[in-house]
Short mmCIF file of N, CA, C and O and ligand atoms in Angstrom, two decimals:
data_model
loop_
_atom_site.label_atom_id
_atom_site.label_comp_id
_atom_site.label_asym_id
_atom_site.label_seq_id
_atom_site.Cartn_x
_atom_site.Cartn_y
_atom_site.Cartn_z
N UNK A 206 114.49 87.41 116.01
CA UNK A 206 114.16 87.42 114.57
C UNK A 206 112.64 87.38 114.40
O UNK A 206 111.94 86.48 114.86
N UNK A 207 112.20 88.42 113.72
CA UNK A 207 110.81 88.20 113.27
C UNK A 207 110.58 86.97 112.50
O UNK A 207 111.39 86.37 111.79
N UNK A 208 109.01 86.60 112.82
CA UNK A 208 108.61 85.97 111.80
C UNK A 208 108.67 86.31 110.12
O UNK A 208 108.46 85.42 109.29
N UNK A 209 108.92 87.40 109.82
CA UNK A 209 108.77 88.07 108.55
C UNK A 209 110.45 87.93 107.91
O UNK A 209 110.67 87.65 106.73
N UNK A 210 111.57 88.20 109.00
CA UNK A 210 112.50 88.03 108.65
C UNK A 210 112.81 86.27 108.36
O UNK A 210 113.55 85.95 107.43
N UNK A 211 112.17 85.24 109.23
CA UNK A 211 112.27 84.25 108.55
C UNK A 211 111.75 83.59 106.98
O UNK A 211 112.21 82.70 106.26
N UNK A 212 110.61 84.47 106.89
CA UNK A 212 110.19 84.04 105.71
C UNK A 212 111.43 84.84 104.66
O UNK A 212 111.85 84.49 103.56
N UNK A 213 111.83 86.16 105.63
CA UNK A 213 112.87 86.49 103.85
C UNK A 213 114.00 85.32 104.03
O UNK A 213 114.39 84.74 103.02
N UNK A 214 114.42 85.06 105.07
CA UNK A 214 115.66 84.35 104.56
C UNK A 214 115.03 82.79 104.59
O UNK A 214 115.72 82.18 105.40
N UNK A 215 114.27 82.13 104.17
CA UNK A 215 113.42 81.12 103.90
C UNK A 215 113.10 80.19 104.84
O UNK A 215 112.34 79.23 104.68
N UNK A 216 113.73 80.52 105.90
CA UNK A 216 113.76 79.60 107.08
C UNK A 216 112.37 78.88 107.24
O UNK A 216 112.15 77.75 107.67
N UNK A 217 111.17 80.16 106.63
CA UNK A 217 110.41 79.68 106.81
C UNK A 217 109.12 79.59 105.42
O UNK A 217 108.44 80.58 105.14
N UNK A 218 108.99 78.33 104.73
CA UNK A 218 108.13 78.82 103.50
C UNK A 218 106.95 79.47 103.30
O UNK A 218 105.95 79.26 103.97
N UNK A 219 107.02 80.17 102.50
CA UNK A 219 105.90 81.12 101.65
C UNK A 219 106.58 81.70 100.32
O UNK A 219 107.55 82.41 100.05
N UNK A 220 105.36 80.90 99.46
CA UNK A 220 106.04 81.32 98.14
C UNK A 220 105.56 82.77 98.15
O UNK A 220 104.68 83.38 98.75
N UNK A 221 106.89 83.23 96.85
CA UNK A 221 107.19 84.36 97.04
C UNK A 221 106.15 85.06 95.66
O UNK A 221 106.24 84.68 94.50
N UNK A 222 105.30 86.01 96.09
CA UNK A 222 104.49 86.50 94.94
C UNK A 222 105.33 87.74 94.30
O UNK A 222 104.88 88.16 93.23
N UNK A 223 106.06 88.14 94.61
CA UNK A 223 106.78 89.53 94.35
C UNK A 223 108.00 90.00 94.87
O UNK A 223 107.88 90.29 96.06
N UNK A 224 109.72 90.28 94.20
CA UNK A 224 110.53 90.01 94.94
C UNK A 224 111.37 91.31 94.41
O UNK A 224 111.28 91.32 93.19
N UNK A 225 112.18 92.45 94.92
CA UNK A 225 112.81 93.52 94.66
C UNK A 225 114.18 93.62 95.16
O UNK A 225 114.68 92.54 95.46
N UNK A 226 114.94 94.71 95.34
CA UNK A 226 115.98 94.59 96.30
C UNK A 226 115.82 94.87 97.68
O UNK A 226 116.47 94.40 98.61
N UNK A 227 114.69 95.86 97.72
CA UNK A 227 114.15 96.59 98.90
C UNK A 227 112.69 95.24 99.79
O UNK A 227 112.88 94.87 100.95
N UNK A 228 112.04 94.99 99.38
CA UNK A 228 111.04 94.33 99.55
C UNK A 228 110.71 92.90 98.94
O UNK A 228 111.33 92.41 97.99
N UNK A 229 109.55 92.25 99.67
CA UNK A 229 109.27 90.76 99.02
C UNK A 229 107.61 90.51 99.65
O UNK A 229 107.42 90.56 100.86
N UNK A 230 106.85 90.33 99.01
CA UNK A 230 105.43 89.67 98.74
C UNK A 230 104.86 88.67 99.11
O UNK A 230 105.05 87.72 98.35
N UNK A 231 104.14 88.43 100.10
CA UNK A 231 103.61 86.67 100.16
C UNK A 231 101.86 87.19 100.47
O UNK A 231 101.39 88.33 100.49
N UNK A 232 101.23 85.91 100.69
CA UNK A 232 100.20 85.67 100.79
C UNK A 232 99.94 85.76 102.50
O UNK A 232 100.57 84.93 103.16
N UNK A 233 99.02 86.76 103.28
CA UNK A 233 98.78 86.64 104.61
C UNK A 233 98.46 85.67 105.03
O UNK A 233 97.40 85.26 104.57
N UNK A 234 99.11 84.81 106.05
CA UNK A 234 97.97 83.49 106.76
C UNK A 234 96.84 83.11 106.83
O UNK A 234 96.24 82.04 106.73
N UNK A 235 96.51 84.76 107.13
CA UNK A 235 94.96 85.13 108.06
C UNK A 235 94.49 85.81 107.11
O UNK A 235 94.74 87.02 107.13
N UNK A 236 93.81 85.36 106.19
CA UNK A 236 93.40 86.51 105.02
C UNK A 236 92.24 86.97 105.67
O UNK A 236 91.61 86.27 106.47
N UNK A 237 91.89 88.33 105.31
CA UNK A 237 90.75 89.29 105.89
C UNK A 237 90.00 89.39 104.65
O UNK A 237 88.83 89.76 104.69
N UNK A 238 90.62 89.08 103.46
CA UNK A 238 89.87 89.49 102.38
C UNK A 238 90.29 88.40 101.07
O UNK A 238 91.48 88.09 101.12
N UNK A 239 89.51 87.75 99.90
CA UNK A 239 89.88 87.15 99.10
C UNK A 239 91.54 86.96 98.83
O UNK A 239 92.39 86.08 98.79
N UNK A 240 91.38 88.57 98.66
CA UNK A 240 92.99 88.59 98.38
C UNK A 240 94.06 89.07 99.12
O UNK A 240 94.30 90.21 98.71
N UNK A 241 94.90 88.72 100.12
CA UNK A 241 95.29 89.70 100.96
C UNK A 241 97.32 89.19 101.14
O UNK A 241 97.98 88.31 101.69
N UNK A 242 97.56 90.23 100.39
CA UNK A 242 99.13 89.76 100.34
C UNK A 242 99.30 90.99 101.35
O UNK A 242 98.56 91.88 101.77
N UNK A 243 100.96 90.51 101.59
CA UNK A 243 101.65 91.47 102.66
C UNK A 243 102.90 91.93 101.90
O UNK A 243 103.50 91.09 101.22
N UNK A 244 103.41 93.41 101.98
CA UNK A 244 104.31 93.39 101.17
C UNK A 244 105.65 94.45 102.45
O UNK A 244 105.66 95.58 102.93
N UNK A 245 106.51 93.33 102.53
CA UNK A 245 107.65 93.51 104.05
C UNK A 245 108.85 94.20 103.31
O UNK A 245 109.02 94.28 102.10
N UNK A 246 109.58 94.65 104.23
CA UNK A 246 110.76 94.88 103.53
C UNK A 246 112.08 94.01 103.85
O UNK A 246 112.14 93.47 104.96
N UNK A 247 112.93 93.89 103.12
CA UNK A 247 113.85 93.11 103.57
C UNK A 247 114.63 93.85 104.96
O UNK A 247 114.91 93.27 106.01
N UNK A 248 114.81 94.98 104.69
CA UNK A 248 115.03 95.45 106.25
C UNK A 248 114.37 95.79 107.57
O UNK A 248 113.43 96.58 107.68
N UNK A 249 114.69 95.42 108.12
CA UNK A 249 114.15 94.91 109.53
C UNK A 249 113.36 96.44 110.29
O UNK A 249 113.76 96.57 111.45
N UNK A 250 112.53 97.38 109.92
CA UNK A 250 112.07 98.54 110.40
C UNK A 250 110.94 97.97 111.32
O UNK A 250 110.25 97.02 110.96
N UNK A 251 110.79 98.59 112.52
CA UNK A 251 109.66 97.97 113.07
C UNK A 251 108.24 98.37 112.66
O UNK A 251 107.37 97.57 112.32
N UNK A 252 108.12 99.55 112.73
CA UNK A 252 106.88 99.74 112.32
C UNK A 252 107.15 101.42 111.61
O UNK A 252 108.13 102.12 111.83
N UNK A 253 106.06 101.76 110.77
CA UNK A 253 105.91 103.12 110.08
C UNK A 253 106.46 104.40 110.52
O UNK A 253 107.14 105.15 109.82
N UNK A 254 106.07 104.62 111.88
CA UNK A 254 106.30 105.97 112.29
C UNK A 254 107.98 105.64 112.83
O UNK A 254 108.60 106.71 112.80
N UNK A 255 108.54 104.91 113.12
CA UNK A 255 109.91 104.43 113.33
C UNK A 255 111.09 104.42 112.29
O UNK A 255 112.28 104.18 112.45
N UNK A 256 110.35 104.78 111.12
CA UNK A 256 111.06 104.97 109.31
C UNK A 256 112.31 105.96 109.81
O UNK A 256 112.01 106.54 110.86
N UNK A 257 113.16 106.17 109.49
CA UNK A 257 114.02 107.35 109.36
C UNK A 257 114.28 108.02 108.03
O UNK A 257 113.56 107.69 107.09
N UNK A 258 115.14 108.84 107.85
CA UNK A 258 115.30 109.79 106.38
C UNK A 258 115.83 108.54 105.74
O UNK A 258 115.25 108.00 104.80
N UNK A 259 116.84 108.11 106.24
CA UNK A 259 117.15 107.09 105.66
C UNK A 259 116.51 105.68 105.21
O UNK A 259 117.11 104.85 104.53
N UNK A 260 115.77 105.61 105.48
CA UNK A 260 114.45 104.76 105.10
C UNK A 260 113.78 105.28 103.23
O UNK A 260 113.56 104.56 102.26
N UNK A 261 113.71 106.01 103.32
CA UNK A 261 113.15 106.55 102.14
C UNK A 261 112.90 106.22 100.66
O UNK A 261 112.03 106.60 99.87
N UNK A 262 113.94 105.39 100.53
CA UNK A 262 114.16 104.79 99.09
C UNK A 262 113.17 103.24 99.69
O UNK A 262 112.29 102.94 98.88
N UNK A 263 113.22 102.51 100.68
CA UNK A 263 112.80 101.47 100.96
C UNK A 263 111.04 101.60 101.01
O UNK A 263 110.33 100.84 100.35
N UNK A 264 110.57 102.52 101.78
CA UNK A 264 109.26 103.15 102.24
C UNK A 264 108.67 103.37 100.57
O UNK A 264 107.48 103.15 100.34
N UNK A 265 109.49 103.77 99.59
CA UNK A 265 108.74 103.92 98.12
C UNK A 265 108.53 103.21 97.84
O UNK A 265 107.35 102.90 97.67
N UNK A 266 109.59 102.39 97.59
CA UNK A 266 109.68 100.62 97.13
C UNK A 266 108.47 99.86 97.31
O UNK A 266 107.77 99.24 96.52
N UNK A 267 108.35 100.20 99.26
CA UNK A 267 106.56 99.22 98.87
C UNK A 267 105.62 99.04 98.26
O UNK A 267 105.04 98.03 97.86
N UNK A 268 105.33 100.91 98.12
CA UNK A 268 104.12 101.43 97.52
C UNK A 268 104.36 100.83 95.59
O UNK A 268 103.67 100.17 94.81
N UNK A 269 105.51 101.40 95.53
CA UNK A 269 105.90 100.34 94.11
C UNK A 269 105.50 98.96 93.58
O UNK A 269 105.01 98.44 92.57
N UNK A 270 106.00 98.61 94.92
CA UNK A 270 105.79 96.95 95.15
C UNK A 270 104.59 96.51 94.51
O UNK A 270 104.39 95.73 93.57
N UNK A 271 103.57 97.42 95.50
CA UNK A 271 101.93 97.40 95.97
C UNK A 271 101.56 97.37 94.26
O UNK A 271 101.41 96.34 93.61
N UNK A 272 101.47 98.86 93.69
CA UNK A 272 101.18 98.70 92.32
C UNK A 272 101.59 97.43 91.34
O UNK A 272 100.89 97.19 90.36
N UNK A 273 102.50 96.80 91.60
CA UNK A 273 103.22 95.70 90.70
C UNK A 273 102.42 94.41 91.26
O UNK A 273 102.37 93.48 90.46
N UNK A 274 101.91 94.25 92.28
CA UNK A 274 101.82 92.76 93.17
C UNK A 274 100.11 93.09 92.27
O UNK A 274 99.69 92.35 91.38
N UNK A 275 99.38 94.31 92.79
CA UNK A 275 97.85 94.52 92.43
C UNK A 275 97.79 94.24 91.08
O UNK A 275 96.89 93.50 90.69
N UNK A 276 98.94 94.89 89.98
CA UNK A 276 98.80 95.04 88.52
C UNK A 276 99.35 93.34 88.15
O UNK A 276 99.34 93.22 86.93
N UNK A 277 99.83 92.00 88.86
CA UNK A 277 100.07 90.93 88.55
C UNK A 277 98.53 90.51 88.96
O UNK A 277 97.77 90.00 88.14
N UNK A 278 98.18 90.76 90.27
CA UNK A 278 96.85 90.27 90.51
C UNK A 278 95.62 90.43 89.38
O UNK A 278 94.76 89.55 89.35
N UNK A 279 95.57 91.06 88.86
CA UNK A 279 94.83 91.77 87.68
C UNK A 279 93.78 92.94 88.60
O UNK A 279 92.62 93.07 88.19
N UNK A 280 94.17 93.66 89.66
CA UNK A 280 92.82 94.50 90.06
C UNK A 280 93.40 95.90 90.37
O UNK A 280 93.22 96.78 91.21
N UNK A 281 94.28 95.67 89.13
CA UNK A 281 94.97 97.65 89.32
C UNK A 281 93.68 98.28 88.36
O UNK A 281 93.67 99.48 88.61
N UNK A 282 93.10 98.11 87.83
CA UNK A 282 91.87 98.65 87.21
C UNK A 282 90.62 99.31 88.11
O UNK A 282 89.83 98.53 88.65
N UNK A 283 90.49 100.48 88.24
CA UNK A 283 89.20 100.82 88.87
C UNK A 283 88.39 100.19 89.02
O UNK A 283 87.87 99.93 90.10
N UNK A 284 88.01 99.66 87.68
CA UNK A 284 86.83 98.76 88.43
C UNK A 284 86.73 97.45 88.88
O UNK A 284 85.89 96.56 88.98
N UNK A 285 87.94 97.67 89.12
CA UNK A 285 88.15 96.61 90.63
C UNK A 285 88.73 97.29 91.86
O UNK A 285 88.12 97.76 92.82
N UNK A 286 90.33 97.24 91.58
CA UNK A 286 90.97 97.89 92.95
C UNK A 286 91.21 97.12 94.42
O UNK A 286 91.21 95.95 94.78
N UNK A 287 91.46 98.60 95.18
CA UNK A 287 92.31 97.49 96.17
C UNK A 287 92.52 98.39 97.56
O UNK A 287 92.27 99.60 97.53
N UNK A 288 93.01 97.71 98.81
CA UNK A 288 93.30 98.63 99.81
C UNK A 288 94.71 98.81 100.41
O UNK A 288 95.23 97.70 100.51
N UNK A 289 95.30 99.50 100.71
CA UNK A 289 96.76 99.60 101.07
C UNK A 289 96.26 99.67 102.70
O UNK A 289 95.30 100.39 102.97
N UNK A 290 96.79 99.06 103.51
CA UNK A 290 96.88 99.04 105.13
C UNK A 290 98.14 98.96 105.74
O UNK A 290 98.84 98.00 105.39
N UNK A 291 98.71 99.94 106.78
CA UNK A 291 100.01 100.08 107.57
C UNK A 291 99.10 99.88 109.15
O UNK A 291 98.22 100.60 109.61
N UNK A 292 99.57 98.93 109.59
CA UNK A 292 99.02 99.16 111.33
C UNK A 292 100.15 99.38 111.82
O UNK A 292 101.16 98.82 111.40
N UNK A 293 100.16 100.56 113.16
CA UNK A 293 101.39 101.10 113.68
C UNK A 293 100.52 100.92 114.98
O UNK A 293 99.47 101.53 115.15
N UNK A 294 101.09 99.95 115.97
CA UNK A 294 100.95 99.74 117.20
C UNK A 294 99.79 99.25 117.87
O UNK A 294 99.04 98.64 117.12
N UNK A 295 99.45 99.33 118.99
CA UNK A 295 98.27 98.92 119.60
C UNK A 295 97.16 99.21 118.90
O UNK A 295 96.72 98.25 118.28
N UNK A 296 96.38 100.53 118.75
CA UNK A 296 95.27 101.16 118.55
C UNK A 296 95.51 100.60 116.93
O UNK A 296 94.45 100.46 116.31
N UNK A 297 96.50 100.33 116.33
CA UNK A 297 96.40 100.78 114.68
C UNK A 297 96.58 98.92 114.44
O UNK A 297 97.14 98.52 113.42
N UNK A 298 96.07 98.00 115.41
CA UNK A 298 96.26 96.51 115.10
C UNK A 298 97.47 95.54 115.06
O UNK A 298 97.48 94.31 115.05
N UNK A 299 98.78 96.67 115.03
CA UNK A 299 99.77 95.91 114.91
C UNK A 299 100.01 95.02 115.80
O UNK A 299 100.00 95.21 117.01
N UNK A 300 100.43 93.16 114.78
CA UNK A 300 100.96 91.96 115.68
C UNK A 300 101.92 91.42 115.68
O UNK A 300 102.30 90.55 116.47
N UNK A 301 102.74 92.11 114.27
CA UNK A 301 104.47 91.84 114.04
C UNK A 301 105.21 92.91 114.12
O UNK A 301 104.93 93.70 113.22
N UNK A 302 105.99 93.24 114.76
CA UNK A 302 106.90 94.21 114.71
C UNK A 302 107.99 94.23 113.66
O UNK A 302 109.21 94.19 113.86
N UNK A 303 107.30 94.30 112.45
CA UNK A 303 108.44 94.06 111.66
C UNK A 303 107.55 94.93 110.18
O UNK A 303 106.76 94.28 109.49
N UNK A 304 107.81 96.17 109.94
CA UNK A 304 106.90 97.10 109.06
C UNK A 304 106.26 96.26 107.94
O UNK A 304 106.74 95.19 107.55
N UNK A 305 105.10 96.84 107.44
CA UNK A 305 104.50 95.33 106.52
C UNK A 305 103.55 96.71 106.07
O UNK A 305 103.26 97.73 106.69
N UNK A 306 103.17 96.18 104.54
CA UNK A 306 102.24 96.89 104.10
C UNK A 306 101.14 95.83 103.92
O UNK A 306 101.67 94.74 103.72
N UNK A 307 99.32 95.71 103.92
CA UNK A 307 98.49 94.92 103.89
C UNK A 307 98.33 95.16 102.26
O UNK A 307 98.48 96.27 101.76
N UNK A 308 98.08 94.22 101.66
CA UNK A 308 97.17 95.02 100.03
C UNK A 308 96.09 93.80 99.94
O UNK A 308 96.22 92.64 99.55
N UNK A 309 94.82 94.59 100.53
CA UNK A 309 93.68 93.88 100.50
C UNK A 309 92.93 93.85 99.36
O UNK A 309 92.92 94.96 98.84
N UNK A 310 92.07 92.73 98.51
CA UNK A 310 91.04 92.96 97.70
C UNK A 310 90.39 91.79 97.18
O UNK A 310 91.04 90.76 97.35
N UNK A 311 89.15 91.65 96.53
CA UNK A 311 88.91 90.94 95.92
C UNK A 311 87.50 91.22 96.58
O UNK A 311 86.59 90.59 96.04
N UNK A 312 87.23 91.80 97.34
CA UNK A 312 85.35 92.27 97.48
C UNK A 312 85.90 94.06 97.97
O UNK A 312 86.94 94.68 98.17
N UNK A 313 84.10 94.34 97.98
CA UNK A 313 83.82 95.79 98.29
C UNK A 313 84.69 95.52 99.45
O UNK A 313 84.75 94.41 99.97
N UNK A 314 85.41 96.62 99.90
CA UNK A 314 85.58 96.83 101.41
C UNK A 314 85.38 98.62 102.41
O UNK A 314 85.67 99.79 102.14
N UNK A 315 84.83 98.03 103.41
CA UNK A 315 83.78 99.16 104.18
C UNK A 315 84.88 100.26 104.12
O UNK A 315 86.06 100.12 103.80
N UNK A 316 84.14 101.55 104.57
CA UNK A 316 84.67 102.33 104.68
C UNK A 316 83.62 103.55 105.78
O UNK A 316 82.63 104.12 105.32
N UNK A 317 84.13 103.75 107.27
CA UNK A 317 85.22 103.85 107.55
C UNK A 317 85.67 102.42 108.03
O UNK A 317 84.74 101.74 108.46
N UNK A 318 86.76 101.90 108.04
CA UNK A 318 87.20 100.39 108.67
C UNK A 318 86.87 100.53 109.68
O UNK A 318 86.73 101.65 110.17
N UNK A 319 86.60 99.21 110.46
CA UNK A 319 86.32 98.28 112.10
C UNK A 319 87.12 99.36 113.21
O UNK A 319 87.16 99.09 114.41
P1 AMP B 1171 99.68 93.28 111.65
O1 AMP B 1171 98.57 92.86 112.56
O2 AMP B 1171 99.41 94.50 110.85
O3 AMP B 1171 101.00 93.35 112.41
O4 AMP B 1171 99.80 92.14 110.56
C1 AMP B 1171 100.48 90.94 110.75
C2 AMP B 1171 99.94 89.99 109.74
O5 AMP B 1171 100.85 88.92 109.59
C3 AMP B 1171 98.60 89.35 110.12
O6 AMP B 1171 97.63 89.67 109.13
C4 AMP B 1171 98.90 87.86 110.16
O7 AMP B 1171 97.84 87.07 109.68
C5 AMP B 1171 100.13 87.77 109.29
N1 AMP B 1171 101.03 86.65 109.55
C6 AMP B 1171 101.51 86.25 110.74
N2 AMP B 1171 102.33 85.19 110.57
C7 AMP B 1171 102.36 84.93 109.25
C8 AMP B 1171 103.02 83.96 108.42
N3 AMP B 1171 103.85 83.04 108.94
N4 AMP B 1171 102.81 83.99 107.10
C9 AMP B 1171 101.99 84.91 106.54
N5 AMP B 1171 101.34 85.85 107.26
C10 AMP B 1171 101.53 85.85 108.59
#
């Protein structure tokens, strides 16, 4: 069981910032940035490129999610904003095997990333 799957079935706490049928919202441990929620899905996909067709309705959902979690945060507005992050494996940072979207913000952030 992932760590991510414990937090959905509460085993393990983190309040919940955002909650769907497909997906659920918390606050990262390790924040990289002021603001840095994670937005998982309730089903257990390991990582991005591992999605199937059947995945599809879930894989929207995040990006959904993402807009709803940023537009509660108050920084769906340009002039603020925000970053969407997927790490898929070694090279791409991944440390949970359990698909996760990053939604970073609350300062400038570089571009190209580390
Ligand atoms: P990644 O490196 O893309 O796989 O991201 C995994 C993220 O999960 C990291 O940013 C960690 O800080 C975060 N993380 C690990 N354990 C927990 C936890 N129990 N609660 C919240 N975030 C966590």
């Amino acid at each position: 069981m992932t760590i991510f799957e414990k937090i959905i079935a509460r085993e393990i706490p983190a309040p919940l910032l955002y909650e769907d049928e497909f997906c659920v919202a918390f606050n990262d441990a390790n924040p990289q940035a002021p603001i840095h929620v994670l937005i998982v899905p309730r089903k257990v996909i390991p990582r991005v490129g591992e999605a199937e067709a059947e995945d599809q309705a879930t894989l929207g959902a995040l990006l959904l999610a993402a807009g709803k979690v940023a537009n509660q945060l108050g920084i769906k507005d340009i002039s603020k904003g925000f970053r969407l992050v997927i790490n898929h494996g070694r090279d791409g940072g991944e440390t949970v095997p359990h698909l996760h979207v990053h939604l970073l913000a609350g300062r400038p952030l570089e571009w190209p990333p580390g």
